[in-house]
PDB file of N, CA and C in Angstrom:
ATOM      1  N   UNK Y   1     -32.754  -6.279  -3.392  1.00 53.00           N
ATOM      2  CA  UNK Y   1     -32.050  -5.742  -4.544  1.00 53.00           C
ATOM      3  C   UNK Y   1     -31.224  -4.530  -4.098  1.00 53.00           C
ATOM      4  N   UNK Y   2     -29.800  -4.496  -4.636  1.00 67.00           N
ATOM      5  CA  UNK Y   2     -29.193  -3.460  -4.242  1.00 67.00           C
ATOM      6  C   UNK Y   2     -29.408  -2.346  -4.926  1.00 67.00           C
ATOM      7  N   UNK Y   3     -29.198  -1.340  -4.440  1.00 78.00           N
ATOM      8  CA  UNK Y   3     -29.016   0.290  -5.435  1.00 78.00           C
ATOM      9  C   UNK Y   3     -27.665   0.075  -6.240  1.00 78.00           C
ATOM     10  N   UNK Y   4     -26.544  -0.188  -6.067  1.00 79.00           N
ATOM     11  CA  UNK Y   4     -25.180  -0.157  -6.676  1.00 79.00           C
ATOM     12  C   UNK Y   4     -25.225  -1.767  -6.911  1.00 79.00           C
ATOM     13  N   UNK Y   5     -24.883  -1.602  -8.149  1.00 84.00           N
ATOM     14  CA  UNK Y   5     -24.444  -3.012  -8.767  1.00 84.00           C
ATOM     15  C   UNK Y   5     -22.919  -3.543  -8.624  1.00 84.00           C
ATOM     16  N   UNK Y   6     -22.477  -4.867  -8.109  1.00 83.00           N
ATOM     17  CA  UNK Y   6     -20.890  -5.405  -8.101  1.00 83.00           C
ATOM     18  C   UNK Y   6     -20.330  -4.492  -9.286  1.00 83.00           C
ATOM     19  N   UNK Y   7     -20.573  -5.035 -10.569  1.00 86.00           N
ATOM     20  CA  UNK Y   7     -19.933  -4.363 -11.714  1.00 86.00           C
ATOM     21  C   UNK Y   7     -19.487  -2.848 -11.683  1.00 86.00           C
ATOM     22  N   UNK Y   8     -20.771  -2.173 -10.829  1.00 89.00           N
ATOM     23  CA  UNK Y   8     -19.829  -0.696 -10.844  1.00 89.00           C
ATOM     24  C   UNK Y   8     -19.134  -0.425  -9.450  1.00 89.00           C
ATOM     25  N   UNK Y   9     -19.455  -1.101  -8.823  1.00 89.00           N
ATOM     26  CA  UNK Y   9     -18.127  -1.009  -7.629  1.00 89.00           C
ATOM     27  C   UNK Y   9     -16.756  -1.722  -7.709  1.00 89.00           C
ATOM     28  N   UNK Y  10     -16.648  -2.853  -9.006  1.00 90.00           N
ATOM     29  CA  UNK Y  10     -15.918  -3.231  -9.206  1.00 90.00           C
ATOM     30  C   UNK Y  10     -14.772  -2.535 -11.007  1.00 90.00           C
ATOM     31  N   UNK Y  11     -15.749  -1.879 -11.166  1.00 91.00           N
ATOM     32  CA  UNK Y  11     -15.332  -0.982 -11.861  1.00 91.00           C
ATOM     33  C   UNK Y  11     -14.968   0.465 -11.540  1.00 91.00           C
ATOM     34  N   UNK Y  12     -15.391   0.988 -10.536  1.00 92.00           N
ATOM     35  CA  UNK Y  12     -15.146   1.528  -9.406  1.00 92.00           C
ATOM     36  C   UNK Y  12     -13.813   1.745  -8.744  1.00 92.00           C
ATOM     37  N   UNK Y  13     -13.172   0.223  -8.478  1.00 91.00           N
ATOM     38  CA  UNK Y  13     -12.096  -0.244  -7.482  1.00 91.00           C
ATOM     39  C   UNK Y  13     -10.900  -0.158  -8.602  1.00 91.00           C
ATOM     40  N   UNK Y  14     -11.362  -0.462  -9.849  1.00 93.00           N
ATOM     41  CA  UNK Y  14     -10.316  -0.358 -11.134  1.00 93.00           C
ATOM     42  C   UNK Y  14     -10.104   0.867 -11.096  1.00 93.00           C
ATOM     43  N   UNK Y  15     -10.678   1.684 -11.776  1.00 94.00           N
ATOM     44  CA  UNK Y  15     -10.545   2.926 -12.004  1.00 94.00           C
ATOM     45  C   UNK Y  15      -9.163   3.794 -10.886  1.00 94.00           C
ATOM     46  N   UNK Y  16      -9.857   3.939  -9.856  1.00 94.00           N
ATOM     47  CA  UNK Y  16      -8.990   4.395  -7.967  1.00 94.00           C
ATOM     48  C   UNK Y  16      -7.547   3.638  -8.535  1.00 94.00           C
ATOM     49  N   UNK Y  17      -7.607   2.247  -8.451  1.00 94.00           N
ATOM     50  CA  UNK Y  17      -6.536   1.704  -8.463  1.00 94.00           C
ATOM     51  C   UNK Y  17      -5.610   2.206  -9.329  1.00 94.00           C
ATOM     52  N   UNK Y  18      -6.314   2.141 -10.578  1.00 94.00           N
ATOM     53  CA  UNK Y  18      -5.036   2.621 -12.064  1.00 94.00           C
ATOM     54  C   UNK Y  18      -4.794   3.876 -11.956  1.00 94.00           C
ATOM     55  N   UNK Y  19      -5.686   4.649 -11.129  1.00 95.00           N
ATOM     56  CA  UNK Y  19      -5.290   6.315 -10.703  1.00 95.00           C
ATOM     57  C   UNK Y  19      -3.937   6.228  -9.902  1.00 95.00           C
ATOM     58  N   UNK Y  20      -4.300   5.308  -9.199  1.00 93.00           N
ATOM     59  CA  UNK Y  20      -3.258   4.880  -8.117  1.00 93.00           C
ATOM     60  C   UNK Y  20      -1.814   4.720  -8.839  1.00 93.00           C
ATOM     61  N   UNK Y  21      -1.872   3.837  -9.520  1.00 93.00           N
ATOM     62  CA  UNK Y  21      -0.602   3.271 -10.546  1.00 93.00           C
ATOM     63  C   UNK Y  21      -0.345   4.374 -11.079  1.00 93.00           C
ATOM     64  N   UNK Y  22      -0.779   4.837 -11.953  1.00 94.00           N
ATOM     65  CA  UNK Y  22      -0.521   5.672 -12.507  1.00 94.00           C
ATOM     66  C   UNK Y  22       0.408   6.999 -11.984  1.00 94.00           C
ATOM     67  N   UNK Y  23      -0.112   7.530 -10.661  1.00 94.00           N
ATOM     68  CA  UNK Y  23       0.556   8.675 -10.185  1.00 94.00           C
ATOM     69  C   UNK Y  23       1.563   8.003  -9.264  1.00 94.00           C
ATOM     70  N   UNK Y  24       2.221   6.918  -9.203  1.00 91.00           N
ATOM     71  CA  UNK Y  24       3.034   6.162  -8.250  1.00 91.00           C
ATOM     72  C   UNK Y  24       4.243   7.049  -7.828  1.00 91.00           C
ATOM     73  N   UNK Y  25       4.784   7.188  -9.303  1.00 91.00           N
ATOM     74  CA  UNK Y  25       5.944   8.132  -9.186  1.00 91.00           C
ATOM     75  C   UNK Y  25       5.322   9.480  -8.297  1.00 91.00           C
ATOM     76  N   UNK Y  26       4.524   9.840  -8.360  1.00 92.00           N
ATOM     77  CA  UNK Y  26       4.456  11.057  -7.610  1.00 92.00           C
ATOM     78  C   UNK Y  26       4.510  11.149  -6.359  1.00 92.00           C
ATOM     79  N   UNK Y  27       3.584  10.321  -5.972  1.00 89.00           N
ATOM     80  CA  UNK Y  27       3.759   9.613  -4.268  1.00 89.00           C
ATOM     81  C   UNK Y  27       4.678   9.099  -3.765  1.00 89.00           C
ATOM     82  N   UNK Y  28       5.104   8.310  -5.050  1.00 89.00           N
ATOM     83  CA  UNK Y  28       6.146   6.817  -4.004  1.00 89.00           C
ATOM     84  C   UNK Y  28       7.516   7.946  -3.978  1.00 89.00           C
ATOM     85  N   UNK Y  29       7.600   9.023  -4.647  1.00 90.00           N
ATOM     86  CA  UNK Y  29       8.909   9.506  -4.199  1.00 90.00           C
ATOM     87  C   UNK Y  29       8.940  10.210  -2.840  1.00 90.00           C
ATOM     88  N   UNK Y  30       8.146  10.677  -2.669  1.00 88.00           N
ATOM     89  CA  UNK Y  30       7.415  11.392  -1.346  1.00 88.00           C
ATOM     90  C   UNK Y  30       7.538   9.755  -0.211  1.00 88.00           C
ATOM     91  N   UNK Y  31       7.240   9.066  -0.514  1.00 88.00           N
ATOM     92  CA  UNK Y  31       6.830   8.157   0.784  1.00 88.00           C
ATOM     93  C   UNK Y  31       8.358   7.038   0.843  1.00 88.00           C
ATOM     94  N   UNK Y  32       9.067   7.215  -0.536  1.00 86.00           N
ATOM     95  CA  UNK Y  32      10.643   6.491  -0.761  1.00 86.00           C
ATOM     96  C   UNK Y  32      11.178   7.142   0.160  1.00 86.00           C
ATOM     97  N   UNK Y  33      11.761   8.719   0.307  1.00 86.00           N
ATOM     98  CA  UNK Y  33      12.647   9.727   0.953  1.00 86.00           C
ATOM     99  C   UNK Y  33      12.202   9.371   2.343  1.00 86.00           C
ATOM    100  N   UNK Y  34      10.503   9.370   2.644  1.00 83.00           N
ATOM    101  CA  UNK Y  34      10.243   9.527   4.092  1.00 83.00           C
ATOM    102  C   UNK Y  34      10.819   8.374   4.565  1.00 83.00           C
ATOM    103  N   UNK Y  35      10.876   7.302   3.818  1.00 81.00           N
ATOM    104  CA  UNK Y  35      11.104   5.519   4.392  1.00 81.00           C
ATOM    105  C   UNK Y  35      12.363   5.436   4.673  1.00 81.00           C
ATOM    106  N   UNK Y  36      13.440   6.378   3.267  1.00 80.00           N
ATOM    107  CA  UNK Y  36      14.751   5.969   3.554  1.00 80.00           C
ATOM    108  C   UNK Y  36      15.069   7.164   4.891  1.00 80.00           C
ATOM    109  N   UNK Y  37      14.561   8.671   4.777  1.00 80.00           N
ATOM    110  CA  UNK Y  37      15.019   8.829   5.535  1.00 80.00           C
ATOM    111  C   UNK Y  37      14.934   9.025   7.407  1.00 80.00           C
ATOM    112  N   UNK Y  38      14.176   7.515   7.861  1.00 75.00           N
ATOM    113  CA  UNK Y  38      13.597   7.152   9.170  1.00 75.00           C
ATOM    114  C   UNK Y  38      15.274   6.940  10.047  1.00 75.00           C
ATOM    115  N   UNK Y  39      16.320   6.525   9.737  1.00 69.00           N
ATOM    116  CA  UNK Y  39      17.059   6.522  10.297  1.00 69.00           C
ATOM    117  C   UNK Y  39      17.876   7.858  10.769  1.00 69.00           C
ATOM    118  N   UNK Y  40      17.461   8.844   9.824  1.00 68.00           N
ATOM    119  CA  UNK Y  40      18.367   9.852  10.197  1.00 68.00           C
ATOM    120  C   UNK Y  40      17.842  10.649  11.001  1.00 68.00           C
ATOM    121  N   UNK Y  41      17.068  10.129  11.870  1.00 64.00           N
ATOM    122  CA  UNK Y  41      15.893  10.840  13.338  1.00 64.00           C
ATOM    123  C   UNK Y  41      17.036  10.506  14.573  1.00 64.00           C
ATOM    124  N   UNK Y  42      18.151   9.285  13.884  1.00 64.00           N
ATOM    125  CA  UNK Y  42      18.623   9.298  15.632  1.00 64.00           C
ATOM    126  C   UNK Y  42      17.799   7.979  16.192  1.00 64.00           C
ATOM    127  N   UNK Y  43      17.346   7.366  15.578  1.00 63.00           N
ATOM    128  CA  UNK Y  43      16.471   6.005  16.435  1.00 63.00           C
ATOM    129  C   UNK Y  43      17.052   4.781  15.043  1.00 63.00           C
ATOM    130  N   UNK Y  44      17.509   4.422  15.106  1.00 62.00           N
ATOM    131  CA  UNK Y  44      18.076   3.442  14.174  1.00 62.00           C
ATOM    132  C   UNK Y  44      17.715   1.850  14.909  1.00 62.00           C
ATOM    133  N   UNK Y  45      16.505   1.798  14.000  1.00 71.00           N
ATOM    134  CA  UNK Y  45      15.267   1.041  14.272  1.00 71.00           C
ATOM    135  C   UNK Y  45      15.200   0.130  13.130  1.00 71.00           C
ATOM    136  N   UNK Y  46      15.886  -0.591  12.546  1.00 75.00           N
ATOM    137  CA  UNK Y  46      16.374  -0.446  10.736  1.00 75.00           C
ATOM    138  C   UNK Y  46      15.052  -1.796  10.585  1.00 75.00           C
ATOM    139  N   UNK Y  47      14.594  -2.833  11.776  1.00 75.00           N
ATOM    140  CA  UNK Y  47      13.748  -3.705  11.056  1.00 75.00           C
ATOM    141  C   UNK Y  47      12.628  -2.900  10.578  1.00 75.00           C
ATOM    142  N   UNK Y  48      11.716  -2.008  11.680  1.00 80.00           N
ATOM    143  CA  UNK Y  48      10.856  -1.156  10.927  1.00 80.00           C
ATOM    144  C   UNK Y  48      11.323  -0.449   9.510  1.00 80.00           C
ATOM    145  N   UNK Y  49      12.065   0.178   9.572  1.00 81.00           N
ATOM    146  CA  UNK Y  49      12.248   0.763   8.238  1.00 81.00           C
ATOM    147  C   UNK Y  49      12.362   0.047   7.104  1.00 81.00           C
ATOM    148  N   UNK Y  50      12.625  -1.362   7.265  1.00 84.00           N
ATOM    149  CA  UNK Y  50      13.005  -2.567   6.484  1.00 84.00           C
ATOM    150  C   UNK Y  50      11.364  -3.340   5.832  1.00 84.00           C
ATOM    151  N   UNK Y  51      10.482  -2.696   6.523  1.00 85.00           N
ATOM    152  CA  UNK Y  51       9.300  -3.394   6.959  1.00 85.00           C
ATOM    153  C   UNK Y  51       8.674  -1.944   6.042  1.00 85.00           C
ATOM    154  N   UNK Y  52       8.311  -1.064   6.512  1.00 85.00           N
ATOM    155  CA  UNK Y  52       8.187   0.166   5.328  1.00 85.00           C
ATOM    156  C   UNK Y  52       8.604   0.208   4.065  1.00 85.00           C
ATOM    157  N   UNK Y  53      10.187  -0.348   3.769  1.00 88.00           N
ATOM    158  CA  UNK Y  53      10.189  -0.320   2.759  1.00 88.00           C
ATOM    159  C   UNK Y  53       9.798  -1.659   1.989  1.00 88.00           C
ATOM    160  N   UNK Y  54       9.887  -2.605   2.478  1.00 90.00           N
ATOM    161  CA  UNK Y  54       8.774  -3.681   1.265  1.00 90.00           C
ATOM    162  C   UNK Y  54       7.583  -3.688   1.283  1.00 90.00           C
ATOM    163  N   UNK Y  55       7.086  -3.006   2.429  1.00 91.00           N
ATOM    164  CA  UNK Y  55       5.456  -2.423   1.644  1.00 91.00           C
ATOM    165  C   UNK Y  55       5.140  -1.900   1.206  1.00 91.00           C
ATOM    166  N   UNK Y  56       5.939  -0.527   1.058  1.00 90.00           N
ATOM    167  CA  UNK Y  56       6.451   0.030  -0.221  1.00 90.00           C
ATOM    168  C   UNK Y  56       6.779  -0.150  -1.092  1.00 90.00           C
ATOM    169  N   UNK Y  57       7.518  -1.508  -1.603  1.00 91.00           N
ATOM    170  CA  UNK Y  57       7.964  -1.928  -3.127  1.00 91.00           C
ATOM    171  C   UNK Y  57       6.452  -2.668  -3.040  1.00 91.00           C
ATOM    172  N   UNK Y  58       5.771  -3.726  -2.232  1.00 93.00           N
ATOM    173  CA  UNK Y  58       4.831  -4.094  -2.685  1.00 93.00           C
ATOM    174  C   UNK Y  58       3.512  -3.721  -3.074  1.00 93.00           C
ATOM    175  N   UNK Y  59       3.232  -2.432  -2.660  1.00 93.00           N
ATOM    176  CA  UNK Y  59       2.225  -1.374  -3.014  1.00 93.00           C
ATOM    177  C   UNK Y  59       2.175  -1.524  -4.769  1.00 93.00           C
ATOM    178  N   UNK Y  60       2.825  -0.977  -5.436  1.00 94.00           N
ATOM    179  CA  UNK Y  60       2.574  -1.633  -6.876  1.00 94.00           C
ATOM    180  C   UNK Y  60       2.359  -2.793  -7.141  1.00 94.00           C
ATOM    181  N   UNK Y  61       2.953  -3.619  -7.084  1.00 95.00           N
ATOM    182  CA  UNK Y  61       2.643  -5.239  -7.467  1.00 95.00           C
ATOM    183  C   UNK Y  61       1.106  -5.674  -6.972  1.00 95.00           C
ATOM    184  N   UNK Y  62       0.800  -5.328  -5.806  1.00 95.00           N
ATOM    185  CA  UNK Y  62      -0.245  -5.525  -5.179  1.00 95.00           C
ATOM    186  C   UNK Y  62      -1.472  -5.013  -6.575  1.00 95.00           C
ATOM    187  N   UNK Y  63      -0.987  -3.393  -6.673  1.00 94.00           N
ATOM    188  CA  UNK Y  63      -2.060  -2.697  -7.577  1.00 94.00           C
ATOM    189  C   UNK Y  63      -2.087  -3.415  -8.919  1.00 94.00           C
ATOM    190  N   UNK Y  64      -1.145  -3.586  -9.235  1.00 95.00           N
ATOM    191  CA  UNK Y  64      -1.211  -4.291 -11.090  1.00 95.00           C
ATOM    192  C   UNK Y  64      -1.827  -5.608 -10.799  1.00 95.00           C
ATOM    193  N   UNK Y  65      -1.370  -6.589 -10.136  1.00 95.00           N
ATOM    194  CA  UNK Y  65      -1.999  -7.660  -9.911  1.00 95.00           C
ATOM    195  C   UNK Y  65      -3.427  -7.433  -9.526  1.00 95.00           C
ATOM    196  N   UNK Y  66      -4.095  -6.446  -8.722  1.00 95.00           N
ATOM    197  CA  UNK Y  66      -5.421  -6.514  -8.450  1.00 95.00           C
ATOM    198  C   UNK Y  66      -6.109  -5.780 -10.165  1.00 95.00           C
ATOM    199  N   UNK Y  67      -5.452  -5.155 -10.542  1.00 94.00           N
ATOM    200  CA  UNK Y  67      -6.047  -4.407 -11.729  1.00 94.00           C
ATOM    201  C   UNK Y  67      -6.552  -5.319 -12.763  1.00 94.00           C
ATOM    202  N   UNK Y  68      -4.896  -6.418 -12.774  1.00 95.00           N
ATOM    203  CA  UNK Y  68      -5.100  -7.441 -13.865  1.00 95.00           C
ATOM    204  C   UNK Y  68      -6.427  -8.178 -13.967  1.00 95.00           C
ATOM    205  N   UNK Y  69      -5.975  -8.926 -12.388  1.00 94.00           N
ATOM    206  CA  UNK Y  69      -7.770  -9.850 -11.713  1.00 94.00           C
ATOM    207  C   UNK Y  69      -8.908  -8.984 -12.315  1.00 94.00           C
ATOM    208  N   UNK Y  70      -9.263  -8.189 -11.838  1.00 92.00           N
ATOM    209  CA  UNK Y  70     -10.544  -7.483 -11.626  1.00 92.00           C
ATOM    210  C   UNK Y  70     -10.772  -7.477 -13.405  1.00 92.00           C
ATOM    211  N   UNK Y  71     -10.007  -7.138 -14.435  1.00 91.00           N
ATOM    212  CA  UNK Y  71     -10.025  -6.773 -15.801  1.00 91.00           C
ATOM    213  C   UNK Y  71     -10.493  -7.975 -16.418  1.00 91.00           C
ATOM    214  N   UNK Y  72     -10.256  -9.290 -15.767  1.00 93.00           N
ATOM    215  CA  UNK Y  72     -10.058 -10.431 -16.261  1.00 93.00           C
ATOM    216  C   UNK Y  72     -10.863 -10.897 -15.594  1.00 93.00           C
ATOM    217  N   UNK Y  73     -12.019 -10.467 -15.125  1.00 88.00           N
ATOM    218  CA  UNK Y  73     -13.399 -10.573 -14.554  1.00 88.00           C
ATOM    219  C   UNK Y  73     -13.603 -11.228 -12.921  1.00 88.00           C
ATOM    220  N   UNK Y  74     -12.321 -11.435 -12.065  1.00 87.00           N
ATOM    221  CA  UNK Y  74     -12.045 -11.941 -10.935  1.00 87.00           C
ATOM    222  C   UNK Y  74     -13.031 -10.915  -9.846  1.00 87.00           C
ATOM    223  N   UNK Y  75     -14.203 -11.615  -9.382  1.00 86.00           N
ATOM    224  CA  UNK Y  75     -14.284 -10.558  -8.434  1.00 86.00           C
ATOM    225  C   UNK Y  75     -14.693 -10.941  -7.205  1.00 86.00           C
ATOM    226  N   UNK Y  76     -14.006 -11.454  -6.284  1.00 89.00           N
ATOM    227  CA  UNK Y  76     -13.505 -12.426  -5.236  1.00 89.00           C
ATOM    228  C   UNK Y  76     -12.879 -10.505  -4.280  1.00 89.00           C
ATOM    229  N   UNK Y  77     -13.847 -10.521  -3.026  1.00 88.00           N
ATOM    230  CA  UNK Y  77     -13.551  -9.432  -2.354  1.00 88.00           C
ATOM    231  C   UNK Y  77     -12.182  -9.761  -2.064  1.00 88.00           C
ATOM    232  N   UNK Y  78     -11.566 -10.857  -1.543  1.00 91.00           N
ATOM    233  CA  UNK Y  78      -9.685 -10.377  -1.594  1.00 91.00           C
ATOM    234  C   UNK Y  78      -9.233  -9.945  -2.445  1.00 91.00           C
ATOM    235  N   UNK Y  79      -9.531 -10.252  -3.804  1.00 91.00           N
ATOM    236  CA  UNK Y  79      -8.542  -9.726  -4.627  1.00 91.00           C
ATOM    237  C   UNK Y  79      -9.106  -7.955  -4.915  1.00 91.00           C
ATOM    238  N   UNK Y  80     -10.248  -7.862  -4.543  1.00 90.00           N
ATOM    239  CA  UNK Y  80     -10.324  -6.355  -4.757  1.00 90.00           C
ATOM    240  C   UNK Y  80      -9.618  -5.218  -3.173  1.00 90.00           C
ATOM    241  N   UNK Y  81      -9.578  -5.951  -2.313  1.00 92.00           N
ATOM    242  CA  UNK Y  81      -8.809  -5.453  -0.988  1.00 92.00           C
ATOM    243  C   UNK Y  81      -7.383  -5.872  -0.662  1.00 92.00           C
ATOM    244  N   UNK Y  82      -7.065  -6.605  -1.776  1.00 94.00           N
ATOM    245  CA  UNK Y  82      -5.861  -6.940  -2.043  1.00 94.00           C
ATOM    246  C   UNK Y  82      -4.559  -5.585  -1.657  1.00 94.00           C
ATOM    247  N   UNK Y  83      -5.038  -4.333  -2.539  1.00 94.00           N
ATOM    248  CA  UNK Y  83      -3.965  -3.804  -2.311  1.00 94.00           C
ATOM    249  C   UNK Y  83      -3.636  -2.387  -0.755  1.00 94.00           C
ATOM    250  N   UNK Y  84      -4.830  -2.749  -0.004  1.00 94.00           N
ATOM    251  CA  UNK Y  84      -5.016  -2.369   1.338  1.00 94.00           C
ATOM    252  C   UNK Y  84      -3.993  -3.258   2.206  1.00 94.00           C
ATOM    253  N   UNK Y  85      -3.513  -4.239   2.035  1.00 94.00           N
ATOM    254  CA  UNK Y  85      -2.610  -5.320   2.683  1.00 94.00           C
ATOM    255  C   UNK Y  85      -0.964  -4.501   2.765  1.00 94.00           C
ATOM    256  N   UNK Y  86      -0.253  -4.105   1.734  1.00 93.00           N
ATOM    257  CA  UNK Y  86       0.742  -3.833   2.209  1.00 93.00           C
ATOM    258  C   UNK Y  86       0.596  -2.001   2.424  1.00 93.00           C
ATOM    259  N   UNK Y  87      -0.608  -1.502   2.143  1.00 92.00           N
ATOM    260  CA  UNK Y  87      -0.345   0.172   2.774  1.00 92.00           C
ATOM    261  C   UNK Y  87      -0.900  -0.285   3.899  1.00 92.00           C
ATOM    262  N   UNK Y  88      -1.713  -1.117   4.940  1.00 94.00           N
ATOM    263  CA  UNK Y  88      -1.474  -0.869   6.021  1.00 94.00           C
ATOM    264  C   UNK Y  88      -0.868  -1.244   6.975  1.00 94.00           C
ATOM    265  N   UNK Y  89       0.641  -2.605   5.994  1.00 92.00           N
ATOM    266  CA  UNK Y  89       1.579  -2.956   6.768  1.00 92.00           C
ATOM    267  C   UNK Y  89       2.607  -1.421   6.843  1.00 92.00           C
ATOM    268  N   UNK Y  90       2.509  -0.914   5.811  1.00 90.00           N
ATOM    269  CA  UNK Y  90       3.014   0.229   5.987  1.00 90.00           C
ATOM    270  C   UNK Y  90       3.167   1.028   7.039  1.00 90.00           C
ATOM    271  N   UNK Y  91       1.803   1.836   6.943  1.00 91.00           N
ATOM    272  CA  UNK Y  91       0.921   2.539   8.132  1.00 91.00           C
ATOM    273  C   UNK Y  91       1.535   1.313   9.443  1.00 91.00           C
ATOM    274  N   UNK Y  92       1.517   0.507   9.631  1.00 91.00           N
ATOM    275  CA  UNK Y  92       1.738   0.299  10.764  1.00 91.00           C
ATOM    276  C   UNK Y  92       3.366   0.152  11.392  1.00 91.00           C
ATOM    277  N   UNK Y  93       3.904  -0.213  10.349  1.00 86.00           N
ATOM    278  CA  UNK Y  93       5.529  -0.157  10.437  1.00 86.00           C
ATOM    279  C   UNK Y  93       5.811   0.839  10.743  1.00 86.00           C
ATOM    280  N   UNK Y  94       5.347   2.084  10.172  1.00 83.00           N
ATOM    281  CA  UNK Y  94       5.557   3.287  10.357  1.00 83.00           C
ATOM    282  C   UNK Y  94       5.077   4.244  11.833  1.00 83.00           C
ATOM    283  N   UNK Y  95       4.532   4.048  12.251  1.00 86.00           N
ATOM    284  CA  UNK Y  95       3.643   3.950  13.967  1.00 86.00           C
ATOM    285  C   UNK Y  95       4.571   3.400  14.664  1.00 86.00           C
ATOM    286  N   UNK Y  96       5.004   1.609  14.731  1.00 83.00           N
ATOM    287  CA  UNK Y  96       5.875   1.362  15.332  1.00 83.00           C
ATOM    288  C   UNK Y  96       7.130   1.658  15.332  1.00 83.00           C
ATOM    289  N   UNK Y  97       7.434   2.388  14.471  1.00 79.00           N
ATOM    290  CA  UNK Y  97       9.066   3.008  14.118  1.00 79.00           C
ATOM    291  C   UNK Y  97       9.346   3.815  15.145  1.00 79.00           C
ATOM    292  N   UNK Y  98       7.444   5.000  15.633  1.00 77.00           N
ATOM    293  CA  UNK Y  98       7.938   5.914  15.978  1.00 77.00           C
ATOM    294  C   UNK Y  98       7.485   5.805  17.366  1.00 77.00           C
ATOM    295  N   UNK Y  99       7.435   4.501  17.332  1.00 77.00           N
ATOM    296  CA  UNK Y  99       6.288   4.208  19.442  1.00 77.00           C
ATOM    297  C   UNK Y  99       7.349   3.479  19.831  1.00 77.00           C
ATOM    298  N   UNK Y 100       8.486   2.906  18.697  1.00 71.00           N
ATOM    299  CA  UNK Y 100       8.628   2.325  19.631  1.00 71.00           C
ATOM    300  C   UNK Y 100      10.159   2.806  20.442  1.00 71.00           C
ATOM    301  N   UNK Y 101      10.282   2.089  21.789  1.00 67.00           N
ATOM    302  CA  UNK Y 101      11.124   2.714  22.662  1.00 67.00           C
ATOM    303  C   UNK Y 101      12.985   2.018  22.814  1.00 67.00           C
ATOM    304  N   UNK Y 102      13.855   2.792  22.884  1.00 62.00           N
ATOM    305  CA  UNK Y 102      15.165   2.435  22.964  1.00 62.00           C
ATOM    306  C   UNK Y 102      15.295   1.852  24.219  1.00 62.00           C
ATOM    307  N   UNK Y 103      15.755   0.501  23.929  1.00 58.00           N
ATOM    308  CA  UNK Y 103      16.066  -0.340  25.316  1.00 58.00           C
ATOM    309  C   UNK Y 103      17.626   0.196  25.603  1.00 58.00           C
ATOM    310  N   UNK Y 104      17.477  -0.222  27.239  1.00 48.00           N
ATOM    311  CA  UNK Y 104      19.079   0.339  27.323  1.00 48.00           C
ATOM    312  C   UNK Y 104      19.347  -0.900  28.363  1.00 48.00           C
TER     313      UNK Y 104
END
């Protein structure tokens, strides 16, 4: 028998998430500027940045769609790690933007 029940970790994962949604605008303008402005470093790398920014538009969709599921009693561990998929295509687009090297 567990100590924590699915229901409150899955109520849990709601909650974070709609926090998430909710303050989007606050973040996503902060992480929009950083995305658009990767080219103006002088490394004009544009698939990474291209790659940042739709994991960036998909970061919401990801969250409403997992919010919806979970509300609507879905509780299938992908759809609750669902919206870890495009922040750490992110996170990683963003690494390779800056590892990676100018061929000549």
């Amino acid at each position: 028998m567990s100590i924590i029940k699915k229901d409150t970790i899955y109520t849990s994962l709601k909650i974070v998430y709609s926090v998430c949604l909710a303050s989007s605008p606050i973040w996503g303008t902060g992480v929009l500027l950083a995305t658009l402005m990767m080219n103006d470093s002088g490394r004009f790398k544009e698939r990474f940045q291209m790659g940042c920014l739709y994991s960036f538009l998909a970061t919401p969709i990801a969250l409403t769609y997992t919010i919806f599921r979970i509300q609507k009693g879905d509780r299938r561990p992908l759809i609750a790690l669902l919206p870890l998929i495009p922040v750490g295509s992110y996170i990683a687009c963003f690494f390779a933007f800056w590892k990676d090297e100018k061929k000549q």
